[in-house]
Amino acid sequence: MLDVCIVGGGVIGTAISRELSRYQLKVRVVERNEDVATETTKANSGIVHGGYDAAHGKLKGFFSAKGNAMYPQLEEELHFGFRQTGSFVVAFNEGQEPELDRLLENGIKNGARGLEIISGDRAREMEPHLSKSVTKALYCSTAGVTSPYELSVALAENAAKNGVEYSFYTEVNGIEKVEDHFILHTSKGPVEAKVVINAAGLYADRISAMIGEDDFTINPRQGQYVLLDKDQAFMTDTVIFQAPENGSKGVLVTPTVHHNILVGPNSDYIDEKNDVATTSDVIAKILKAGSKSIDAINTRKVIRSFSGNRASSDRGDFIIGETKVKGFVNVAGIESPGLTSAPAIAIHVADILKEMGLELTADPNFDPTRKPYKRIADMEAEELNNLIAEEPAYGRVICRCESISEGEIVDAIHRGLPITSVDAIKKRTRAGMGRCQGGFCAPRVMEIISRETGLSMEEITKQGEGSYLLTKRSKDALEKGGQDA
Ligand SMILES: Cc1cc2nc3c(=O)[nH]c(=O)nc-3n(C[C@H](O)[C@H](O)[C@H](O)COP(=O)(O)OP(=O)(O)OC[C@H]3O[C@@H](n4cnc5c(N)ncnc54)[C@H](O)[C@@H]3O)c2cc1C
């Protein structure tokens, strides 16, 4: 029997799993998709917020300020990609300026650090492409950007190295409380655990309802984005928010951790939790709103649009705690700033388990570190030549747009989590993230996954079930008479 079963392998489930891997516990994460970070965690702004925005007195305010402070050490230990770029909240007129004072005060109460109100001119000295209409800005030096999926992968790999089991393609369909433990009925059979942690994102209300705790609902709130090519990185290296209107953070223009530019999101409630379609009218609105902050947005430089759904609860705050059903813990309604808050939430959840009576004995073998990738794109010629001499696979470039070598892909496959999709490699190495979006490298990536894992080419998917890239070999079809070729 497991001590703890975590439902959901987003940033919340993976952060909790890594935190619990410090202790002598038997922990498993069950995730219905093919990898970690496949839903909300894969499509968001990637901002490590300063902690001034979420209201003081709410869990969001408390955990975002605490989470923000944990990122530098986490990056040192796990090497997932975090840059402390700083952020601006900009006002365009005197009417908006009091919002900056309100955020500053709120941030101080939350314990946020590095806050200062500066003039529009000073902000433009720091970011010359900032609109001339900006009159004042709230600057936060501790805000930054990260790669949400690389963080989740890093947390999960480190947890796996420290003994946590990851079970993909494992959907929880029902949960039974039996005396002092739970039986989770999953698509891969029953799983028994003393404690269940519900970190199921948009579906956390359904998981909670499985044990009769149905006193909240999760409503999907969509955010669409456009991603601009790296040659637009000159636009800004600071995260730029606009002064909030009607409680919304509005459209931001931000660098990504890998030096693309991201513009978005909108904020609209939708009916379907898993509807991640983008629409041309919303994209047009986002680009127009973004152009208010930076007037250099070149729409010809858009390389991708995407969308993610916030798990907004009807309680208006994070829902974290043991339920009336002893042993069942909800970590639900984790909308923004959930990514920022994840490491702090994870520590809080471990404290909750302790208070519930679960014995948390430190594991003397716990290793908090994860080895960094050898990224050939970042290497000087001499370093690269030495590496290729030792490991020739680093000399074979597979993704030309992002300069990703075979060595990096092979490394990604052997880091402790099962790899069955092209997107799993994309998340770990960036192969397929560039201008051609995988058009050239996907078949090579599939060949490497097949060779290294023993999966057949037909078993490898783009992004999990139903997204097969090859259905059958054309030669087989030809032999049958050519109808399907
Ligand atoms: C548009 C947008 C912008 C955002 N921007 C930011 C930002 O800049 N900074 C910030 O701090 N936060 C931001 N957030 C919030 C942040 O992305 C989320 O708080 C965070 O990703 C939530 O992670 P999660 O693990 O709770 O959910 P998810 O990533 O959705 O993970 C839940 C997992 O549970 C699995 N699951 C569901 N049901 C089952 C089942 N029955 N059986 C097994 N598995 C199941 C799912 O497959 C999924 O992988 C943003 C969110 C959005 C949508």
PDB file of N, CA and C in Angstrom, residues 359-435:
ATOM      1  N   GLU A 359       3.540   9.897   9.499  1.00  0.00           N
ATOM      2  CA  GLU A 359       4.908  10.055  10.013  1.00  0.00           C
ATOM      3  C   GLU A 359       5.844  10.522   8.899  1.00  0.00           C
ATOM      4  N   LEU A 360       6.484  11.659   9.083  1.00  0.00           N
ATOM      5  CA  LEU A 360       7.412  12.165   8.069  1.00  0.00           C
ATOM      6  C   LEU A 360       8.840  12.068   8.610  1.00  0.00           C
ATOM      7  N   THR A 361       9.494  10.967   8.282  1.00  0.00           N
ATOM      8  CA  THR A 361      10.877  10.776   8.730  1.00  0.00           C
ATOM      9  C   THR A 361      11.802  11.154   7.575  1.00  0.00           C
ATOM     10  N   ALA A 362      12.739  12.069   7.839  1.00  0.00           N
ATOM     11  CA  ALA A 362      13.630  12.533   6.764  1.00  0.00           C
ATOM     12  C   ALA A 362      14.398  11.352   6.174  1.00  0.00           C
ATOM     13  N   ASP A 363      14.500  11.330   4.839  1.00  0.00           N
ATOM     14  CA  ASP A 363      15.267  10.282   4.166  1.00  0.00           C
ATOM     15  C   ASP A 363      16.719  10.748   4.066  1.00  0.00           C
ATOM     16  N   PRO A 364      17.666  10.063   4.736  1.00  0.00           N
ATOM     17  CA  PRO A 364      19.056  10.533   4.713  1.00  0.00           C
ATOM     18  C   PRO A 364      19.654  10.501   3.309  1.00  0.00           C
ATOM     19  N   ASN A 365      19.050   9.726   2.395  1.00  0.00           N
ATOM     20  CA  ASN A 365      19.596   9.626   1.027  1.00  0.00           C
ATOM     21  C   ASN A 365      18.996  10.663   0.066  1.00  0.00           C
ATOM     22  N   PHE A 366      18.097  11.519   0.564  1.00  0.00           N
ATOM     23  CA  PHE A 366      17.466  12.496  -0.331  1.00  0.00           C
ATOM     24  C   PHE A 366      18.528  13.379  -0.997  1.00  0.00           C
ATOM     25  N   ASP A 367      18.435  13.480  -2.316  1.00  0.00           N
ATOM     26  CA  ASP A 367      19.363  14.338  -3.063  1.00  0.00           C
ATOM     27  C   ASP A 367      18.533  15.433  -3.746  1.00  0.00           C
ATOM     28  N   PRO A 368      18.702  16.699  -3.345  1.00  0.00           N
ATOM     29  CA  PRO A 368      17.861  17.763  -3.920  1.00  0.00           C
ATOM     30  C   PRO A 368      18.283  18.197  -5.321  1.00  0.00           C
ATOM     31  N   THR A 369      19.332  17.613  -5.863  1.00  0.00           N
ATOM     32  CA  THR A 369      19.863  18.141  -7.127  1.00  0.00           C
ATOM     33  C   THR A 369      19.476  17.291  -8.342  1.00  0.00           C
ATOM     34  N   ARG A 370      19.484  17.954  -9.471  1.00  0.00           N
ATOM     35  CA  ARG A 370      19.254  17.286 -10.769  1.00  0.00           C
ATOM     36  C   ARG A 370      20.299  17.831 -11.725  1.00  0.00           C
ATOM     37  N   LYS A 371      20.926  16.942 -12.486  1.00  0.00           N
ATOM     38  CA  LYS A 371      22.031  17.428 -13.335  1.00  0.00           C
ATOM     39  C   LYS A 371      21.492  18.274 -14.502  1.00  0.00           C
ATOM     40  N   PRO A 372      22.205  19.366 -14.824  1.00  0.00           N
ATOM     41  CA  PRO A 372      21.742  20.202 -15.937  1.00  0.00           C
ATOM     42  C   PRO A 372      21.942  19.495 -17.284  1.00  0.00           C
ATOM     43  N   TYR A 373      21.204  19.926 -18.293  1.00  0.00           N
ATOM     44  CA  TYR A 373      21.432  19.419 -19.650  1.00  0.00           C
ATOM     45  C   TYR A 373      22.720  20.020 -20.216  1.00  0.00           C
ATOM     46  N   LYS A 374      23.387  19.267 -21.069  1.00  0.00           N
ATOM     47  CA  LYS A 374      24.512  19.844 -21.829  1.00  0.00           C
ATOM     48  C   LYS A 374      23.890  20.422 -23.095  1.00  0.00           C
ATOM     49  N   ARG A 375      23.688  21.744 -23.129  1.00  0.00           N
ATOM     50  CA  ARG A 375      23.005  22.390 -24.259  1.00  0.00           C
ATOM     51  C   ARG A 375      24.035  22.858 -25.271  1.00  0.00           C
ATOM     52  N   ILE A 376      24.088  22.222 -26.429  1.00  0.00           N
ATOM     53  CA  ILE A 376      25.131  22.605 -27.397  1.00  0.00           C
ATOM     54  C   ILE A 376      24.922  24.026 -27.911  1.00  0.00           C
ATOM     55  N   ALA A 377      23.652  24.487 -27.920  1.00  0.00           N
ATOM     56  CA  ALA A 377      23.374  25.847 -28.417  1.00  0.00           C
ATOM     57  C   ALA A 377      24.048  26.907 -27.545  1.00  0.00           C
ATOM     58  N   ASP A 378      24.321  26.569 -26.286  1.00  0.00           N
ATOM     59  CA  ASP A 378      24.905  27.564 -25.370  1.00  0.00           C
ATOM     60  C   ASP A 378      26.421  27.426 -25.246  1.00  0.00           C
ATOM     61  N   MET A 379      27.042  26.494 -25.998  1.00  0.00           N
ATOM     62  CA  MET A 379      28.465  26.211 -25.768  1.00  0.00           C
ATOM     63  C   MET A 379      29.383  26.987 -26.703  1.00  0.00           C
ATOM     64  N   GLU A 380      30.564  27.337 -26.185  1.00  0.00           N
ATOM     65  CA  GLU A 380      31.626  27.896 -27.028  1.00  0.00           C
ATOM     66  C   GLU A 380      32.216  26.739 -27.844  1.00  0.00           C
ATOM     67  N   ALA A 381      32.893  27.090 -28.969  1.00  0.00           N
ATOM     68  CA  ALA A 381      33.384  26.061 -29.895  1.00  0.00           C
ATOM     69  C   ALA A 381      34.286  25.027 -29.214  1.00  0.00           C
ATOM     70  N   GLU A 382      35.177  25.504 -28.346  1.00  0.00           N
ATOM     71  CA  GLU A 382      36.142  24.571 -27.744  1.00  0.00           C
ATOM     72  C   GLU A 382      35.445  23.558 -26.841  1.00  0.00           C
ATOM     73  N   GLU A 383      34.515  24.084 -26.032  1.00  0.00           N
ATOM     74  CA  GLU A 383      33.768  23.211 -25.116  1.00  0.00           C
ATOM     75  C   GLU A 383      32.978  22.174 -25.914  1.00  0.00           C
ATOM     76  N   LEU A 384      32.365  22.661 -27.003  1.00  0.00           N
ATOM     77  CA  LEU A 384      31.547  21.775 -27.828  1.00  0.00           C
ATOM     78  C   LEU A 384      32.411  20.698 -28.484  1.00  0.00           C
ATOM     79  N   ASN A 385      33.553  21.105 -29.018  1.00  0.00           N
ATOM     80  CA  ASN A 385      34.432  20.126 -29.671  1.00  0.00           C
ATOM     81  C   ASN A 385      34.894  19.053 -28.684  1.00  0.00           C
ATOM     82  N   ASN A 386      35.227  19.469 -27.463  1.00  0.00           N
ATOM     83  CA  ASN A 386      35.643  18.491 -26.451  1.00  0.00           C
ATOM     84  C   ASN A 386      34.520  17.507 -26.139  1.00  0.00           C
ATOM     85  N   LEU A 387      33.290  18.077 -26.039  1.00  0.00           N
ATOM     86  CA  LEU A 387      32.138  17.216 -25.733  1.00  0.00           C
ATOM     87  C   LEU A 387      31.911  16.209 -26.862  1.00  0.00           C
ATOM     88  N   ILE A 388      31.966  16.700 -28.109  1.00  0.00           N
ATOM     89  CA  ILE A 388      31.711  15.811 -29.260  1.00  0.00           C
ATOM     90  C   ILE A 388      32.783  14.725 -29.331  1.00  0.00           C
ATOM     91  N   ALA A 389      34.022  15.085 -28.976  1.00  0.00           N
ATOM     92  CA  ALA A 389      35.096  14.079 -28.997  1.00  0.00           C
ATOM     93  C   ALA A 389      34.796  12.956 -28.002  1.00  0.00           C
ATOM     94  N   GLU A 390      34.207  13.330 -26.869  1.00  0.00           N
ATOM     95  CA  GLU A 390      33.883  12.314 -25.843  1.00  0.00           C
ATOM     96  C   GLU A 390      32.587  11.584 -26.170  1.00  0.00           C
ATOM     97  N   GLU A 391      31.565  12.384 -26.623  1.00  0.00           N
ATOM     98  CA  GLU A 391      30.236  11.803 -26.880  1.00  0.00           C
ATOM     99  C   GLU A 391      29.757  12.293 -28.255  1.00  0.00           C
ATOM    100  N   PRO A 392      30.029  11.511 -29.312  1.00  0.00           N
ATOM    101  CA  PRO A 392      29.744  11.978 -30.679  1.00  0.00           C
ATOM    102  C   PRO A 392      28.280  12.329 -30.930  1.00  0.00           C
ATOM    103  N   ALA A 393      27.361  11.784 -30.143  1.00  0.00           N
ATOM    104  CA  ALA A 393      25.931  12.092 -30.368  1.00  0.00           C
ATOM    105  C   ALA A 393      25.654  13.586 -30.207  1.00  0.00           C
ATOM    106  N   TYR A 394      26.508  14.309 -29.475  1.00  0.00           N
ATOM    107  CA  TYR A 394      26.319  15.756 -29.324  1.00  0.00           C
ATOM    108  C   TYR A 394      26.738  16.511 -30.589  1.00  0.00           C
ATOM    109  N   GLY A 395      27.334  15.806 -31.523  1.00  0.00           N
ATOM    110  CA  GLY A 395      27.725  16.429 -32.788  1.00  0.00           C
ATOM    111  C   GLY A 395      26.670  16.243 -33.867  1.00  0.00           C
ATOM    112  N   ARG A 396      25.637  15.466 -33.589  1.00  0.00           N
ATOM    113  CA  ARG A 396      24.575  15.254 -34.587  1.00  0.00           C
ATOM    114  C   ARG A 396      23.377  16.142 -34.232  1.00  0.00           C
ATOM    115  N   VAL A 397      23.188  17.191 -35.048  1.00  0.00           N
ATOM    116  CA  VAL A 397      22.097  18.136 -34.768  1.00  0.00           C
ATOM    117  C   VAL A 397      20.787  17.552 -35.313  1.00  0.00           C
ATOM    118  N   ILE A 398      19.784  17.469 -34.458  1.00  0.00           N
ATOM    119  CA  ILE A 398      18.490  16.908 -34.859  1.00  0.00           C
ATOM    120  C   ILE A 398      17.500  18.038 -35.139  1.00  0.00           C
ATOM    121  N   CYS A 399      17.417  19.021 -34.230  1.00  0.00           N
ATOM    122  CA  CYS A 399      16.526  20.171 -34.452  1.00  0.00           C
ATOM    123  C   CYS A 399      17.394  21.347 -34.861  1.00  0.00           C
ATOM    124  N   ARG A 400      17.241  21.758 -36.134  1.00  0.00           N
ATOM    125  CA  ARG A 400      18.110  22.828 -36.642  1.00  0.00           C
ATOM    126  C   ARG A 400      17.683  24.196 -36.135  1.00  0.00           C
ATOM    127  N   CYS A 401      16.375  24.404 -35.977  1.00  0.00           N
ATOM    128  CA  CYS A 401      15.922  25.742 -35.534  1.00  0.00           C
ATOM    129  C   CYS A 401      16.512  26.079 -34.166  1.00  0.00           C
ATOM    130  N   GLU A 402      16.518  25.107 -33.250  1.00  0.00           N
ATOM    131  CA  GLU A 402      16.928  25.386 -31.868  1.00  0.00           C
ATOM    132  C   GLU A 402      18.313  24.811 -31.557  1.00  0.00           C
ATOM    133  N   SER A 403      18.976  24.201 -32.552  1.00  0.00           N
ATOM    134  CA  SER A 403      20.289  23.549 -32.368  1.00  0.00           C
ATOM    135  C   SER A 403      20.265  22.539 -31.228  1.00  0.00           C
ATOM    136  N   ILE A 404      19.451  21.522 -31.387  1.00  0.00           N
ATOM    137  CA  ILE A 404      19.371  20.471 -30.364  1.00  0.00           C
ATOM    138  C   ILE A 404      19.991  19.206 -30.939  1.00  0.00           C
ATOM    139  N   SER A 405      20.902  18.620 -30.161  1.00  0.00           N
ATOM    140  CA  SER A 405      21.637  17.462 -30.671  1.00  0.00           C
ATOM    141  C   SER A 405      21.000  16.148 -30.225  1.00  0.00           C
ATOM    142  N   GLU A 406      21.440  15.082 -30.877  1.00  0.00           N
ATOM    143  CA  GLU A 406      20.982  13.737 -30.502  1.00  0.00           C
ATOM    144  C   GLU A 406      21.355  13.440 -29.045  1.00  0.00           C
ATOM    145  N   GLY A 407      22.530  13.915 -28.622  1.00  0.00           N
ATOM    146  CA  GLY A 407      22.976  13.657 -27.246  1.00  0.00           C
ATOM    147  C   GLY A 407      21.977  14.181 -26.227  1.00  0.00           C
ATOM    148  N   GLU A 408      21.435  15.382 -26.475  1.00  0.00           N
ATOM    149  CA  GLU A 408      20.461  15.971 -25.537  1.00  0.00           C
ATOM    150  C   GLU A 408      19.170  15.148 -25.504  1.00  0.00           C
ATOM    151  N   ILE A 409      18.766  14.645 -26.661  1.00  0.00           N
ATOM    152  CA  ILE A 409      17.513  13.866 -26.725  1.00  0.00           C
ATOM    153  C   ILE A 409      17.695  12.534 -26.001  1.00  0.00           C
ATOM    154  N   VAL A 410      18.841  11.894 -26.235  1.00  0.00           N
ATOM    155  CA  VAL A 410      19.116  10.608 -25.555  1.00  0.00           C
ATOM    156  C   VAL A 410      19.154  10.834 -24.037  1.00  0.00           C
ATOM    157  N   ASP A 411      19.801  11.909 -23.612  1.00  0.00           N
ATOM    158  CA  ASP A 411      19.863  12.244 -22.181  1.00  0.00           C
ATOM    159  C   ASP A 411      18.445  12.385 -21.617  1.00  0.00           C
ATOM    160  N   ALA A 412      17.575  13.123 -22.342  1.00  0.00           N
ATOM    161  CA  ALA A 412      16.197  13.362 -21.861  1.00  0.00           C
ATOM    162  C   ALA A 412      15.436  12.058 -21.660  1.00  0.00           C
ATOM    163  N   ILE A 413      15.713  11.087 -22.532  1.00  0.00           N
ATOM    164  CA  ILE A 413      14.960   9.827 -22.477  1.00  0.00           C
ATOM    165  C   ILE A 413      15.341   8.991 -21.253  1.00  0.00           C
ATOM    166  N   HIS A 414      16.565   9.203 -20.742  1.00  0.00           N
ATOM    167  CA  HIS A 414      17.040   8.318 -19.666  1.00  0.00           C
ATOM    168  C   HIS A 414      17.143   9.021 -18.320  1.00  0.00           C
ATOM    169  N   ARG A 415      16.154   9.874 -18.013  1.00  0.00           N
ATOM    170  CA  ARG A 415      16.197  10.605 -16.744  1.00  0.00           C
ATOM    171  C   ARG A 415      15.135  10.143 -15.748  1.00  0.00           C
ATOM    172  N   GLY A 416      14.588   8.965 -15.949  1.00  0.00           N
ATOM    173  CA  GLY A 416      13.749   8.377 -14.899  1.00  0.00           C
ATOM    174  C   GLY A 416      12.253   8.417 -15.125  1.00  0.00           C
ATOM    175  N   LEU A 417      11.764   9.207 -16.099  1.00  0.00           N
ATOM    176  CA  LEU A 417      10.323   9.203 -16.390  1.00  0.00           C
ATOM    177  C   LEU A 417      10.117   8.536 -17.750  1.00  0.00           C
ATOM    178  N   PRO A 418       9.033   7.753 -17.905  1.00  0.00           N
ATOM    179  CA  PRO A 418       8.795   7.109 -19.199  1.00  0.00           C
ATOM    180  C   PRO A 418       8.532   8.132 -20.306  1.00  0.00           C
ATOM    181  N   ILE A 419       9.190   7.978 -21.450  1.00  0.00           N
ATOM    182  CA  ILE A 419       9.026   8.914 -22.581  1.00  0.00           C
ATOM    183  C   ILE A 419       8.373   8.153 -23.736  1.00  0.00           C
ATOM    184  N   THR A 420       7.203   8.643 -24.181  1.00  0.00           N
ATOM    185  CA  THR A 420       6.493   7.958 -25.266  1.00  0.00           C
ATOM    186  C   THR A 420       6.007   8.922 -26.342  1.00  0.00           C
ATOM    187  N   SER A 421       6.320  10.203 -26.206  1.00  0.00           N
ATOM    188  CA  SER A 421       5.774  11.168 -27.181  1.00  0.00           C
ATOM    189  C   SER A 421       6.839  12.159 -27.641  1.00  0.00           C
ATOM    190  N   VAL A 422       6.589  12.704 -28.822  1.00  0.00           N
ATOM    191  CA  VAL A 422       7.486  13.718 -29.393  1.00  0.00           C
ATOM    192  C   VAL A 422       7.428  14.991 -28.540  1.00  0.00           C
ATOM    193  N   ASP A 423       6.235  15.309 -27.998  1.00  0.00           N
ATOM    194  CA  ASP A 423       6.115  16.514 -27.173  1.00  0.00           C
ATOM    195  C   ASP A 423       6.881  16.391 -25.853  1.00  0.00           C
ATOM    196  N   ALA A 424       7.026  15.171 -25.349  1.00  0.00           N
ATOM    197  CA  ALA A 424       7.808  14.992 -24.111  1.00  0.00           C
ATOM    198  C   ALA A 424       9.255  15.424 -24.367  1.00  0.00           C
ATOM    199  N   ILE A 425       9.756  15.112 -25.562  1.00  0.00           N
ATOM    200  CA  ILE A 425      11.127  15.521 -25.921  1.00  0.00           C
ATOM    201  C   ILE A 425      11.174  17.028 -26.159  1.00  0.00           C
ATOM    202  N   LYS A 426      10.113  17.542 -26.765  1.00  0.00           N
ATOM    203  CA  LYS A 426      10.046  18.988 -27.025  1.00  0.00           C
ATOM    204  C   LYS A 426      10.114  19.757 -25.700  1.00  0.00           C
ATOM    205  N   LYS A 427       9.355  19.284 -24.698  1.00  0.00           N
ATOM    206  CA  LYS A 427       9.335  19.976 -23.399  1.00  0.00           C
ATOM    207  C   LYS A 427      10.693  19.949 -22.714  1.00  0.00           C
ATOM    208  N   ARG A 428      11.420  18.846 -22.893  1.00  0.00           N
ATOM    209  CA  ARG A 428      12.684  18.703 -22.160  1.00  0.00           C
ATOM    210  C   ARG A 428      13.868  19.353 -22.875  1.00  0.00           C
ATOM    211  N   THR A 429      13.856  19.293 -24.221  1.00  0.00           N
ATOM    212  CA  THR A 429      15.058  19.724 -24.951  1.00  0.00           C
ATOM    213  C   THR A 429      14.840  20.944 -25.845  1.00  0.00           C
ATOM    214  N   ARG A 430      13.590  21.260 -26.143  1.00  0.00           N
ATOM    215  CA  ARG A 430      13.198  22.309 -27.093  1.00  0.00           C
ATOM    216  C   ARG A 430      13.277  21.846 -28.554  1.00  0.00           C
ATOM    217  N   ALA A 431      13.520  20.570 -28.813  1.00  0.00           N
ATOM    218  CA  ALA A 431      13.480  20.100 -30.211  1.00  0.00           C
ATOM    219  C   ALA A 431      12.048  20.243 -30.713  1.00  0.00           C
ATOM    220  N   GLY A 432      11.860  21.046 -31.765  1.00  0.00           N
ATOM    221  CA  GLY A 432      10.511  21.265 -32.301  1.00  0.00           C
ATOM    222  C   GLY A 432       9.885  22.574 -31.832  1.00  0.00           C
ATOM    223  N   MET A 433      10.610  23.349 -31.008  1.00  0.00           N
ATOM    224  CA  MET A 433      10.060  24.603 -30.470  1.00  0.00           C
ATOM    225  C   MET A 433      10.322  25.791 -31.386  1.00  0.00           C
ATOM    226  N   GLY A 434      11.130  25.611 -32.396  1.00  0.00           N
ATOM    227  CA  GLY A 434      11.599  26.768 -33.179  1.00  0.00           C
ATOM    228  C   GLY A 434      10.652  27.160 -34.284  1.00  0.00           C
ATOM    229  N   ARG A 435      11.203  27.874 -35.239  1.00  0.00           N
ATOM    230  CA  ARG A 435      10.389  28.464 -36.285  1.00  0.00           C
ATOM    231  C   ARG A 435       9.607  27.417 -37.089  1.00  0.00           C
TER     232      ARG A 435
END
